[in-house]
Short mmCIF file of C-alpha atoms in Angstrom, two decimals:
data_model
loop_
_atom_site.label_atom_id
_atom_site.label_comp_id
_atom_site.label_asym_id
_atom_site.label_seq_id
_atom_site.Cartn_x
_atom_site.Cartn_y
_atom_site.Cartn_z
CA MET A 1 -0.11 -0.01 -0.19
CA MET A 2 2.64 2.39 1.03
CA ASP A 3 4.60 1.34 -2.21
CA ILE A 4 1.82 2.24 -4.41
CA ILE A 5 1.20 5.68 -2.73
CA PHE A 6 4.67 6.59 -2.91
CA GLN A 7 4.75 5.51 -6.61
CA THR A 8 1.80 7.75 -7.29
CA PHE A 9 3.25 10.90 -5.47
CA SER A 10 6.51 10.16 -7.36
CA GLN A 11 4.79 10.99 -10.37
CA PHE A 12 3.91 14.63 -8.72
CA SER A 13 4.91 16.96 -11.49
CA ILE A 14 4.65 20.95 -11.41
CA GLU A 15 5.04 21.08 -14.83
CA GLN A 16 2.38 18.75 -15.82
CA THR A 17 0.06 20.26 -13.46
CA ALA A 18 0.53 23.41 -14.57
CA GLY A 19 0.03 22.26 -18.27
CA ALA A 20 -3.28 20.23 -17.04
CA PHE A 21 -4.89 23.37 -14.95
CA ILE A 22 -4.25 25.71 -18.35
CA VAL A 23 -6.15 23.06 -20.36
CA LEU A 24 -8.66 22.43 -17.83
CA MET A 25 -9.25 26.22 -16.99
CA ALA A 26 -9.51 27.25 -20.70
CA ILE A 27 -12.38 24.40 -21.16
CA ILE A 28 -14.02 25.38 -17.81
CA ASP A 29 -13.70 29.01 -18.45
CA VAL A 30 -15.08 30.17 -15.52
CA LEU A 31 -14.14 33.91 -15.86
CA GLY A 32 -15.81 33.95 -19.34
CA SER A 33 -18.83 32.55 -17.59
CA THR A 34 -19.03 35.49 -15.23
CA PRO A 35 -21.63 37.69 -16.87
CA ILE A 36 -23.80 34.19 -16.85
CA PHE A 37 -23.36 34.13 -12.85
CA LEU A 38 -24.15 38.08 -12.45
CA ASN A 39 -27.27 37.49 -14.72
CA LEU A 40 -28.68 34.41 -12.27
CA GLN A 41 -28.19 36.39 -9.27
CA SER A 42 -29.86 39.77 -10.63
CA LYS A 43 -32.97 37.64 -11.63
CA GLY A 44 -33.33 36.73 -7.84
CA ARG A 45 -31.62 32.78 -8.61
CA PRO A 46 -28.74 33.02 -5.78
CA ILE A 47 -25.55 30.73 -6.52
CA ASN A 48 -23.81 28.85 -3.30
CA ALA A 49 -20.13 29.20 -4.77
CA PHE A 50 -19.08 26.33 -2.36
CA LYS A 51 -22.04 24.14 -3.20
CA ALA A 52 -20.98 24.71 -6.80
CA ALA A 53 -17.49 23.92 -6.76
CA ALA A 54 -17.74 21.20 -4.33
CA ILE A 55 -20.66 19.51 -6.21
CA SER A 56 -18.51 20.01 -9.77
CA LEU A 57 -15.43 18.41 -8.02
CA VAL A 58 -17.04 15.20 -7.18
CA LEU A 59 -18.80 14.64 -10.43
CA LEU A 60 -15.50 15.32 -12.56
CA VAL A 61 -13.53 13.25 -10.34
CA ALA A 62 -16.17 10.38 -10.13
CA PHE A 63 -16.03 10.33 -14.05
CA PHE A 64 -12.08 10.75 -13.63
CA TYR A 65 -12.06 7.16 -12.23
CA ALA A 66 -15.67 5.37 -13.87
CA GLY A 67 -14.92 6.87 -17.14
CA ASP A 68 -12.24 4.17 -18.19
CA ALA A 69 -14.91 1.44 -16.81
CA VAL A 70 -17.98 2.97 -19.13
CA LEU A 71 -14.93 3.11 -22.17
CA GLN A 72 -14.20 -0.74 -21.77
CA LEU A 73 -18.01 -0.82 -21.23
CA PHE A 74 -18.31 0.62 -24.82
CA HIS A 75 -14.90 -1.38 -26.24
CA VAL A 76 -13.42 2.27 -26.60
CA ASP A 77 -9.68 2.51 -25.92
CA ILE A 78 -8.35 6.03 -24.31
CA GLN A 79 -6.61 7.05 -27.69
CA SER A 80 -10.20 6.86 -29.55
CA PHE A 81 -11.42 8.84 -27.10
CA ALA A 82 -8.53 11.34 -26.94
CA VAL A 83 -9.03 11.90 -30.51
CA ALA A 84 -12.81 12.58 -30.12
CA GLY A 85 -12.13 14.85 -26.80
CA ALA A 86 -9.51 16.89 -29.31
CA LEU A 87 -12.79 17.26 -31.64
CA ILE A 88 -14.82 18.62 -28.75
CA ILE A 89 -11.68 21.07 -27.93
CA PHE A 90 -11.71 22.21 -31.28
CA ILE A 91 -15.42 22.70 -31.91
CA MET A 92 -15.15 24.43 -28.30
CA ALA A 93 -12.08 26.78 -29.26
CA LEU A 94 -14.36 27.84 -32.38
CA GLU A 95 -17.05 28.83 -30.51
CA MET A 96 -14.63 31.21 -28.20
CA LEU A 97 -13.03 32.57 -30.91
CA LEU A 98 -15.86 33.13 -33.41
CA ASP A 99 -18.42 34.07 -30.63
CA VAL A 100 -20.86 31.44 -32.31
CA GLU A 101 -22.97 28.63 -30.03
CA ILE A 102 -22.56 25.60 -31.62
CA PHE A 103 -23.53 23.47 -28.24
CA LYS A 104 -26.90 24.21 -27.40
CA TYR A 105 -27.38 23.27 -23.38
CA GLY A 106 -31.05 22.54 -22.63
CA GLY A 107 -32.59 21.49 -19.50
CA PRO A 108 -34.60 22.64 -16.45
CA THR A 109 -33.47 25.82 -15.02
CA LYS A 110 -35.07 25.81 -11.47
CA GLU A 111 -32.06 25.46 -9.33
CA ALA A 112 -29.46 28.09 -10.88
CA THR A 113 -26.56 26.20 -8.50
CA LEU A 114 -26.91 22.58 -10.24
CA ILE A 115 -28.33 23.73 -13.28
CA PRO A 116 -26.56 25.73 -15.49
CA VAL A 117 -23.93 26.55 -12.86
CA VAL A 118 -22.78 22.85 -12.11
CA PHE A 119 -23.90 21.28 -15.16
CA PRO A 120 -23.35 22.29 -18.00
CA LEU A 121 -20.96 25.49 -17.46
CA ILE A 122 -18.31 23.80 -15.17
CA ALA A 123 -18.80 19.80 -15.21
CA GLY A 124 -20.03 19.88 -18.68
CA PRO A 125 -19.30 17.81 -21.81
CA GLY A 126 -16.07 19.72 -22.19
CA ALA A 127 -14.56 19.12 -18.98
CA PHE A 128 -15.71 15.50 -18.88
CA THR A 129 -13.95 14.70 -22.33
CA THR A 130 -11.12 17.01 -21.49
CA LEU A 131 -10.13 14.85 -18.61
CA ILE A 132 -10.34 11.53 -19.94
CA SER A 133 -8.36 12.92 -22.97
CA LEU A 134 -5.57 14.10 -20.17
CA LYS A 135 -4.83 10.93 -19.18
CA ALA A 136 -3.14 10.31 -22.23
CA GLU A 137 -0.61 12.82 -21.86
CA PHE A 138 -0.51 13.48 -17.98
CA ALA A 139 -0.12 11.41 -14.77
CA GLN A 140 -3.12 10.94 -12.65
CA ILE A 141 -1.69 12.67 -9.73
CA ASN A 142 -1.41 15.96 -11.62
CA ILE A 143 -4.63 16.01 -13.33
CA LEU A 144 -6.28 15.60 -10.18
CA ALA A 145 -4.32 18.38 -8.26
CA ALA A 146 -4.88 20.74 -11.53
CA LEU A 147 -8.69 19.77 -11.31
CA THR A 148 -8.59 20.52 -7.54
CA LEU A 149 -7.01 23.57 -8.21
CA ASN A 150 -9.29 25.07 -10.71
CA MET A 151 -12.31 24.26 -8.57
CA GLY A 152 -10.35 26.32 -6.01
CA LEU A 153 -10.84 29.13 -9.00
CA VAL A 154 -14.12 28.21 -9.41
CA TYR A 155 -15.14 28.76 -6.05
CA ILE A 156 -13.32 32.39 -6.00
CA ILE A 157 -14.67 33.63 -8.70
CA ILE A 158 -18.17 32.87 -8.30
CA ALA A 159 -18.24 33.78 -4.80
CA GLY A 160 -16.33 37.25 -5.96
CA ALA A 161 -18.87 37.64 -9.43
CA SER A 162 -20.03 41.14 -8.16
CA TRP A 163 -16.36 42.28 -7.58
CA VAL A 164 -14.88 40.55 -10.78
CA GLU A 165 -18.09 42.79 -12.65
CA GLU A 166 -16.89 45.79 -10.87
CA HIS A 167 -13.04 45.52 -11.26
CA VAL A 168 -12.49 43.36 -14.33
CA SER A 169 -13.30 45.20 -17.55
CA LYS A 170 -15.64 43.57 -20.20
CA THR A 171 -12.97 43.80 -22.41
CA PHE A 172 -10.68 42.13 -20.62
CA ILE A 173 -12.43 39.05 -20.11
CA TYR A 174 -13.46 39.25 -23.87
CA ILE A 175 -9.67 39.37 -24.95
CA LEU A 176 -9.06 36.67 -22.20
CA ARG A 177 -11.54 34.52 -23.48
CA LYS A 178 -10.16 34.83 -27.30
CA PHE A 179 -6.52 34.02 -25.69
CA PHE A 180 -7.77 30.68 -24.19
CA GLY A 181 -9.61 30.17 -27.61
CA VAL A 182 -6.51 30.00 -29.70
CA ILE A 183 -4.59 28.17 -26.36
CA LEU A 184 -7.61 25.45 -26.85
CA LEU A 185 -7.12 25.34 -30.48
CA ALA A 186 -3.16 24.69 -30.61
CA ILE A 187 -3.94 22.00 -27.51
CA SER A 188 -6.50 20.34 -29.75
CA VAL A 189 -4.49 20.09 -32.91
CA ARG A 190 -1.75 18.35 -30.49
CA LEU A 191 -3.90 15.97 -28.52
CA PHE A 192 -5.36 14.91 -32.13
CA THR A 193 -2.07 14.62 -33.99
CA SER A 194 -0.14 12.61 -30.75
CA ASN A 195 -2.95 10.08 -30.57
CA VAL A 196 -4.33 9.59 -34.35
CA LEU A 197 -0.91 8.14 -35.48
CA PRO A 198 -0.98 5.36 -32.56
CA LEU A 199 -4.45 4.95 -32.86
CA ILE A 200 -4.45 3.73 -36.85
CA GLU A 201 -1.16 1.91 -36.28
CA SER A 202 -3.18 -0.35 -33.61
CA LEU A 203 -5.93 -0.76 -35.97
CA SER A 204 -3.83 -1.46 -38.95
CA LYS A 205 -2.20 -4.30 -36.91
#
């Protein structure tokens, strides 16, 4: 047991954690969602920041570990899922860069904390797909550390949404969204190219 724990922590890398953190931060885009949080609150639908971050963390961690079992159930390997994830990240990057809505989010809207804040804004399809896709490149401990840090950021941004509105200009948020769009586009291309060739080779055998 101790050997497993030691081996797990020996894989910790600040560089990998930072890389995974940036990817997840760009996908979740909690700063870009601040106007949505403020709009919900102005309509009398308060958001519990701690509850939103905690539930999102539990859901994402559960999918992070159960995702492999689900993939095996459908006979899908991690490289195939990574390629599919790269395509979804590519589409999300286009949304951010072109100011278009490709993914349509529908569902009940009675509880603002759960719907639409936890799902799909924070723990949405993009975050689920990205978590599984990251397994192809980063050690699990680094992904989990990056995810936990992101949920901390989610809590801070939601709790301080009003402060953000007062102190961070809409122009800056817009520019930041475009910047992360470019980052996501590059990440999707790298994720696709690094997994599609091994996938083709394994299928040709």
